Structure formats: structure tokens, C-alpha cells
XYZ file of N, CA and C in Angstrom:
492
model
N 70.336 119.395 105.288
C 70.409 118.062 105.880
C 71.745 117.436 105.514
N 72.648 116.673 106.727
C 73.764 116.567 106.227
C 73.537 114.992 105.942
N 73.802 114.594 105.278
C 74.051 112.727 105.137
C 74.935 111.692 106.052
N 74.761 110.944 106.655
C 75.676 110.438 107.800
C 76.707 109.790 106.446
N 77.907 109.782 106.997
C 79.216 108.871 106.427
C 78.892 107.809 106.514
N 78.943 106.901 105.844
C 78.769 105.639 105.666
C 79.679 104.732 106.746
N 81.027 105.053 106.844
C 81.817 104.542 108.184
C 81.457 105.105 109.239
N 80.006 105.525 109.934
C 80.005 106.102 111.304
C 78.673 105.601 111.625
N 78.587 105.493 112.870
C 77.754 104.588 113.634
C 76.929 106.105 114.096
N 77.787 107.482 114.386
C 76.995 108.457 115.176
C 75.802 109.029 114.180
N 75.270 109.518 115.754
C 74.058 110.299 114.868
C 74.604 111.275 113.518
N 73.998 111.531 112.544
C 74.561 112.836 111.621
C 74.852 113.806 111.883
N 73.855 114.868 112.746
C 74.468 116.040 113.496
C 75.933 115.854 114.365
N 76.118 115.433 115.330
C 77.344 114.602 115.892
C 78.489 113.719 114.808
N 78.060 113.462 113.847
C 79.135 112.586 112.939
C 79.646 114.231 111.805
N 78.847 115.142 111.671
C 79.263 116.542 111.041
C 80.227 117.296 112.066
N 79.437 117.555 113.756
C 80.831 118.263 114.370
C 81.903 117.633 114.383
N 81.985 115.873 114.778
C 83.517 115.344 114.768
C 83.931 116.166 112.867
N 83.556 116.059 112.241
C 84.606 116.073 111.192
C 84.702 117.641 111.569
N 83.816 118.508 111.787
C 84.067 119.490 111.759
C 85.426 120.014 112.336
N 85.506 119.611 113.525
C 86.520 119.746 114.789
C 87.678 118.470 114.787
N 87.703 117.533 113.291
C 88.688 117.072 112.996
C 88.835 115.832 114.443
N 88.034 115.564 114.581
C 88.205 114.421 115.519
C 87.738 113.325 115.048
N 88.775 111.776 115.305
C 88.582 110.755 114.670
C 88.315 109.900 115.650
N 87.257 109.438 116.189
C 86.964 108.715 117.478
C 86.153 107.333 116.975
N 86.416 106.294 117.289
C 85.510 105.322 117.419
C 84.452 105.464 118.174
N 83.524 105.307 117.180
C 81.756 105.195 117.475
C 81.252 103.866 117.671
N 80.803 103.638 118.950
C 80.351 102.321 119.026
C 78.992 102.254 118.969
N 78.380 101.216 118.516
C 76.595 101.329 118.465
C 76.446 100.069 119.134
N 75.205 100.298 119.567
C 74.965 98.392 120.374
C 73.708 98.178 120.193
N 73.425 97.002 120.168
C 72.188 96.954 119.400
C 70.932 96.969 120.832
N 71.404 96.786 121.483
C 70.585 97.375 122.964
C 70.943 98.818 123.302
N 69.374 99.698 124.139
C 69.822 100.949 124.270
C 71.140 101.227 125.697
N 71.862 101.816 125.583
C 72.689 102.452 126.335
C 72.126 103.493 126.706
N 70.955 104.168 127.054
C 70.330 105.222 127.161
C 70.813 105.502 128.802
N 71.117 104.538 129.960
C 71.158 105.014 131.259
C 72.948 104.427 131.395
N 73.871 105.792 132.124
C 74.743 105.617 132.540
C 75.232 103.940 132.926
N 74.490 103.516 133.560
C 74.750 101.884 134.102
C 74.621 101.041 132.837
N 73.853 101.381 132.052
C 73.156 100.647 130.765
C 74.803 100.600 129.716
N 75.362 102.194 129.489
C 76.452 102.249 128.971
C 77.834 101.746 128.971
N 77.903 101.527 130.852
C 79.206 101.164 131.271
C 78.957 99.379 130.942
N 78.255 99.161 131.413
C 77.448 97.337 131.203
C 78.175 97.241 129.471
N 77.975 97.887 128.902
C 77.837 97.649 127.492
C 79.421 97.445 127.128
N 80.120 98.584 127.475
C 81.351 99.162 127.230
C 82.250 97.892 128.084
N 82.074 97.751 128.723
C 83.001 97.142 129.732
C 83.638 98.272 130.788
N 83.570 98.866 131.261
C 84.350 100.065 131.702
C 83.142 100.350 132.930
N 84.567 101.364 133.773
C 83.580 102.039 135.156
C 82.387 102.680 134.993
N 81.658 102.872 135.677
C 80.420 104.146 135.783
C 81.012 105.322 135.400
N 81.759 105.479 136.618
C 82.378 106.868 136.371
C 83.121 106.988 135.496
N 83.437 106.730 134.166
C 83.996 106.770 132.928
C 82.935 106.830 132.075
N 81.320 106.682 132.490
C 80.516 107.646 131.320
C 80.597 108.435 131.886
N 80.107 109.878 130.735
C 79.701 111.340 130.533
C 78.377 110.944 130.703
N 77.536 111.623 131.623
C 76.637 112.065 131.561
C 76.160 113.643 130.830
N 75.705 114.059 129.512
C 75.291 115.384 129.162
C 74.136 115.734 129.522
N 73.853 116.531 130.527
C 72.315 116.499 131.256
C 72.100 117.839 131.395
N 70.460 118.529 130.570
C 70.327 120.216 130.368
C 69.745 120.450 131.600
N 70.172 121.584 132.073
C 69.020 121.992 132.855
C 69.041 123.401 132.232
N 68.009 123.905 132.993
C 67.586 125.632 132.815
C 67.406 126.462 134.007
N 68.690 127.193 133.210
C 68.761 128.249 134.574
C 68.306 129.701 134.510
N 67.232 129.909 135.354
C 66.318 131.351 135.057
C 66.130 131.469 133.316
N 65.398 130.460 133.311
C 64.921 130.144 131.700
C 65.757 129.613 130.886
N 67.190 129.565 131.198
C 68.287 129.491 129.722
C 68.752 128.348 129.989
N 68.865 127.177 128.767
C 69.321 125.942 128.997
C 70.939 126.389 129.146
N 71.535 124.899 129.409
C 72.699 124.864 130.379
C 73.036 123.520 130.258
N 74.136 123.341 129.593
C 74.763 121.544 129.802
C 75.355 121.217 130.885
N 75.567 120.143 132.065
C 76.041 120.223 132.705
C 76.398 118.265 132.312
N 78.206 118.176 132.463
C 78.909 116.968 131.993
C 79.258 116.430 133.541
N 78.955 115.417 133.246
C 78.907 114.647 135.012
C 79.190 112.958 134.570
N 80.286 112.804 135.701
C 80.855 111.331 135.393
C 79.426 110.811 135.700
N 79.280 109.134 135.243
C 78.091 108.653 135.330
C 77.752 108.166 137.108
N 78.660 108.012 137.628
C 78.350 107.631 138.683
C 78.061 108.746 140.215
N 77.707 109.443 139.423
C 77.760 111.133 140.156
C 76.220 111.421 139.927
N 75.947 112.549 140.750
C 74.730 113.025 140.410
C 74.811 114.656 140.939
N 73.999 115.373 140.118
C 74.307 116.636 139.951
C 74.014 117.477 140.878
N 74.395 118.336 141.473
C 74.196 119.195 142.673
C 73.425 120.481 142.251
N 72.517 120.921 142.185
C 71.418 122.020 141.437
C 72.144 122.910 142.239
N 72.063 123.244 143.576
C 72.466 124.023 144.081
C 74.020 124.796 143.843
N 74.841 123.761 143.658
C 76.092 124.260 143.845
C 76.026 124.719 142.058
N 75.485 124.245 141.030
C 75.621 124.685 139.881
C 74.764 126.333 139.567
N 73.440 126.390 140.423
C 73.109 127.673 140.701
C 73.890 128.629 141.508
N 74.704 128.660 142.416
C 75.937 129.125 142.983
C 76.525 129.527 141.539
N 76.791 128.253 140.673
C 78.099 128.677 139.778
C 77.865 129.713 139.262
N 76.479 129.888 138.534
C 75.718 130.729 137.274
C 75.156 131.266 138.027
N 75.589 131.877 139.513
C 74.561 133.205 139.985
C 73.273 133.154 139.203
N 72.424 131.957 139.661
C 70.854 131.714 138.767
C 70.145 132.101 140.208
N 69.147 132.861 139.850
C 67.618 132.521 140.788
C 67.837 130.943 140.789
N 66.997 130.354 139.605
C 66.509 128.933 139.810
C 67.545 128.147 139.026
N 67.549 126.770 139.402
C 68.408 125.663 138.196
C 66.972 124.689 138.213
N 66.903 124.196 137.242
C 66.248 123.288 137.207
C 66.460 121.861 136.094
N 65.969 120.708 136.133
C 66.319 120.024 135.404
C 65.374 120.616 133.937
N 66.130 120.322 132.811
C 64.785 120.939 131.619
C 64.219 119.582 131.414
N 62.983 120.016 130.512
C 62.036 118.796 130.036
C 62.546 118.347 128.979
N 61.939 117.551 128.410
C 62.806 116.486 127.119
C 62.359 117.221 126.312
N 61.235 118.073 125.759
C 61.297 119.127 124.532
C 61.930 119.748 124.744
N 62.519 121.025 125.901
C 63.758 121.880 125.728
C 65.163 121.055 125.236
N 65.292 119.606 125.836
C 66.383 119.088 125.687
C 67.124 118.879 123.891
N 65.599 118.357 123.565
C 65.724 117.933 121.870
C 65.956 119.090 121.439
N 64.768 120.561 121.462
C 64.739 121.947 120.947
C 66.185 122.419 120.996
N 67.215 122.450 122.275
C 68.421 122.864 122.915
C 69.719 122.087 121.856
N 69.541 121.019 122.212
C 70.444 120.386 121.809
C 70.228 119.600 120.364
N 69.207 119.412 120.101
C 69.280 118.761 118.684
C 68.636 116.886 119.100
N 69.080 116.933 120.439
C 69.408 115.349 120.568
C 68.139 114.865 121.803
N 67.929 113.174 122.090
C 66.553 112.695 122.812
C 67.637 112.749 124.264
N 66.700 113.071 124.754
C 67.704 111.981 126.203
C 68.162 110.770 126.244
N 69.082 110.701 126.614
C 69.830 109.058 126.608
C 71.003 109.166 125.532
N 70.922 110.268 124.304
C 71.494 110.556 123.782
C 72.297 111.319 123.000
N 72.604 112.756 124.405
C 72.831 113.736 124.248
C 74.383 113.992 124.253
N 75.239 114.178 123.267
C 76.545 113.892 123.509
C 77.377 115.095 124.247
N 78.279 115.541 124.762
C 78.785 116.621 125.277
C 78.914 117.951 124.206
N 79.525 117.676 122.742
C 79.312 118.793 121.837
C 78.774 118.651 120.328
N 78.582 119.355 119.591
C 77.806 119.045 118.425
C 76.308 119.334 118.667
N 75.772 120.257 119.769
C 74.532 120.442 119.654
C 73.661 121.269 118.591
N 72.456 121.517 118.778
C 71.817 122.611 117.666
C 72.038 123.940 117.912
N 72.529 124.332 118.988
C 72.801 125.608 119.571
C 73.845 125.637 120.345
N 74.669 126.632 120.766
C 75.705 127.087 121.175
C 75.012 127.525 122.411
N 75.382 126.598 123.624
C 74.575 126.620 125.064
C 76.108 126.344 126.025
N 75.975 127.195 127.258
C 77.014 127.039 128.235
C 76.913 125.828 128.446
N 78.329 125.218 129.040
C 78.757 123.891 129.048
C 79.684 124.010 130.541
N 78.946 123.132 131.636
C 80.065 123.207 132.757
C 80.426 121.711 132.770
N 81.091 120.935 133.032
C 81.679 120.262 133.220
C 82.211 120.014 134.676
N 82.000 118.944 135.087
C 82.787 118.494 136.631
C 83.903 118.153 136.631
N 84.173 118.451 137.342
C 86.065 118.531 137.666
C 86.553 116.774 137.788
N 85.626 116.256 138.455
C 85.758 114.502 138.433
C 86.257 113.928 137.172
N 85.431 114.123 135.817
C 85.891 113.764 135.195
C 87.111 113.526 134.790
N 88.306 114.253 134.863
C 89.440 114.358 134.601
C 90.082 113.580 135.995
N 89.422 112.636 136.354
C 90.157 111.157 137.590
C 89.942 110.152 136.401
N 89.892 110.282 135.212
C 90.156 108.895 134.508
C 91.031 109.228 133.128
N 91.544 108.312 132.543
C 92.496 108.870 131.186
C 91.317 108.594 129.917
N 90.604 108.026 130.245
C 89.507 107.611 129.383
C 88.039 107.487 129.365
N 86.936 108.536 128.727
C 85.524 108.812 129.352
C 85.046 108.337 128.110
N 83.543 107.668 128.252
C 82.987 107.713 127.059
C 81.673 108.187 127.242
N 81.128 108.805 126.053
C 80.046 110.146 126.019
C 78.830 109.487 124.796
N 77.441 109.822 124.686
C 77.068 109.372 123.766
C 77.026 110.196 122.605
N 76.821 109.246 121.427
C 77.357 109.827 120.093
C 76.174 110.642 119.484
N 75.044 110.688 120.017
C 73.618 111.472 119.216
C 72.710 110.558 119.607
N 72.973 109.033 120.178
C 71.030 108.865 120.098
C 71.550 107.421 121.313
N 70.600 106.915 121.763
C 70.583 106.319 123.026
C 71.707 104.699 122.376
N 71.760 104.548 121.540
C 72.835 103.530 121.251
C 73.951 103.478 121.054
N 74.451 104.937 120.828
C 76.116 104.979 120.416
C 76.988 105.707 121.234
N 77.702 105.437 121.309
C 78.908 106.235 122.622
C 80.206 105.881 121.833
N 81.048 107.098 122.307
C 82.420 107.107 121.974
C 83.359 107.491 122.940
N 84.778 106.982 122.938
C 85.596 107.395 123.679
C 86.411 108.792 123.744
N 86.321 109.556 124.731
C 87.579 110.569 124.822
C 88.412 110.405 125.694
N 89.434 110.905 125.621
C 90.132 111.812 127.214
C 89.345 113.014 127.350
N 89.191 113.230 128.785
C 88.160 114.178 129.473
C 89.296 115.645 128.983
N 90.088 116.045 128.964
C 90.543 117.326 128.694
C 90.237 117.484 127.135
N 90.846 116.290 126.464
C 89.995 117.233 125.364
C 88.229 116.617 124.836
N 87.862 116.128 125.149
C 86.283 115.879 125.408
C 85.381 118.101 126.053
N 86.564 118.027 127.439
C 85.945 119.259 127.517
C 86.215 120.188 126.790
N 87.130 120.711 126.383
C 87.847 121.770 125.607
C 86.928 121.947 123.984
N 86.681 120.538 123.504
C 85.867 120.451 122.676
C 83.954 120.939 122.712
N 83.924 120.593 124.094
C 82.561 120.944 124.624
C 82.398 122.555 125.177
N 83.509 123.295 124.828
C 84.403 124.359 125.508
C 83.098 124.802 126.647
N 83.658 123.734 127.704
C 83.104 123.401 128.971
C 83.680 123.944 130.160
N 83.301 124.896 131.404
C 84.002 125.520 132.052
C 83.906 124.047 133.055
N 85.371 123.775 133.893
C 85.708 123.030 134.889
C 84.867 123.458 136.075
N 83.857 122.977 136.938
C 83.513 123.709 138.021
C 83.325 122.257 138.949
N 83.067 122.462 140.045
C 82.864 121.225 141.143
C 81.397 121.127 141.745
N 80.613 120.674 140.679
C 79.336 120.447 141.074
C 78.180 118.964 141.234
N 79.629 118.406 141.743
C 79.031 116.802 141.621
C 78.137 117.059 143.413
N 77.306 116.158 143.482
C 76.639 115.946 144.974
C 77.342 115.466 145.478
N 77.292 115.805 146.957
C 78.538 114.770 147.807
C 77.762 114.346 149.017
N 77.990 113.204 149.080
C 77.477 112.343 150.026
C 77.460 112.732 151.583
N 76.073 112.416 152.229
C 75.963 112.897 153.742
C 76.838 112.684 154.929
């Protein structure tokens, strides 16, 4: 069990990979949940599409992170395309916690309990500044999306939904 730092607002698991990976980011906590994309940007002051969404699904059984600006929504199909999957599906909130360590609402892009593929949308990288949550539905921090992904060592793919 690691002990959270006394200067960090993030969850402990998430406040161990930043040091791990030497990243010094402001952790913001709010005393309302930030658990929904809109909930986060409201909070932050900042666009939609400048949250990270970290959202698992499971593809032909195997979880799967997929990083999506907040104002986007995820294309199953084109991400089953990516991962030559039979099925994509969204996972349930026990694979999510089991997968990642973390609840929904507060799943950050890296620092999970397991070492799980990471795709990332290409959108992200239309802003100089994304913010992601830190381990639990109240805290979010800022990156730049290149190294946010690189850290999430997240493959770039184009799987946002696109409008009719």
C-alpha cells in the first residue's frame, strides 16, 4: 500500500505513477464530483473538448482504454476495425475498477492496475492543453495531449463518431 504525499490531491495509485514517470502536474480536487465530462469542464473553466475522457471497453473479452476528447463520443465500430475484434463493447464498472484500479468518473489515462492497450483519438492533439482525471471522480489534472499520450503509451487512431 503506497501512502498518498501529503502535497497531492490525486488518488495514491495515480499520485505513485506521476512520481514514478517523474511528472509534476497540478492536481486539482473540487469539492463537487467532476465525474461527467460537462461536470469537469464546468469546474475547470475550459472547453469540453479539453477533457480526456478514459473509457474501457472489451474487446473479444480483453479490456481496452480508449482516450476521447470530452465532447466526442466513441465509435465501437471504427475502434473494432482498429483491433481486428469480433466484438467491442463498453465494459461494466467491475471490469473497469478490476482493469484499471479506478471507479468510473475517475479513471485517469495512465497509472492503472494493469498494463492494458491504450488508443487514443487523434482529436485530442486540436488543443495545447487537456485535462484527465487524477484517480477518483473529483480530481483532474492538466496535460499537453502528446505527452499525456506517450505517457498512456497510447496508439493515435481516429475513432471519434462523426456526425450524420
Amino acid at each position: 500500500m503506497v501512502d498518498p504525499t501529503p502535497d497531492t490531491a490525486a488518488h495514491p495509485r495515480f499520485a505513485e505513477a506521476l512520481r514514478e514517470l517523474g511528472l509534476d502536474v497540478e492536481v486539482r480536487r473540487f469539492p463537487d464530483a467532476t465525474r461527467t465530462a460537462a461536470e469537469a469542464a464546468a469546474a475547470i473553466g475550459c472547453e469540453l473538448s479539453q477533457i480526456v475522457k478514459s473509457l474501457v471497453f472489451e474487446a473479444d473479452g480483453q479490456p481496452v482504454v480508449v482516450l476521447m476528447d470530452g465532447s466526442s463520443r466513441v465509435d465501437v465500430e471504427l475502434v473494432r476495425r482498429e483491433l481486428d475484434a469480433g466484438s467491442v463493447r463498453r465494459a461494466s464498472a467491475a471490469l473497469v475498477r478490476e482493469t484499471t484500479g479506478y471507479a468510473i468518473g475517475g479513471v485517469p489515462p495512465f497509472g492503472h492496475r494493469t498494463r492494458t492497450r491504450v488508443l487514443a483519438d487523434r482529436g485530442l492533439l486540436d488543443h495545447g492543453t487537456v485535462w484527465a482525471a487524477a484517480g477518483d471522480p473529483h480530481t483532474v489534472f492538466p496535460l499537453d495531449p502528446k505527452t499525456l499520450v506517450a505517457h498512456a503509451d497510447g496508439t493515435l487512431v481516429d475513432v471519434r463518431e462523426r456526425s450524420a
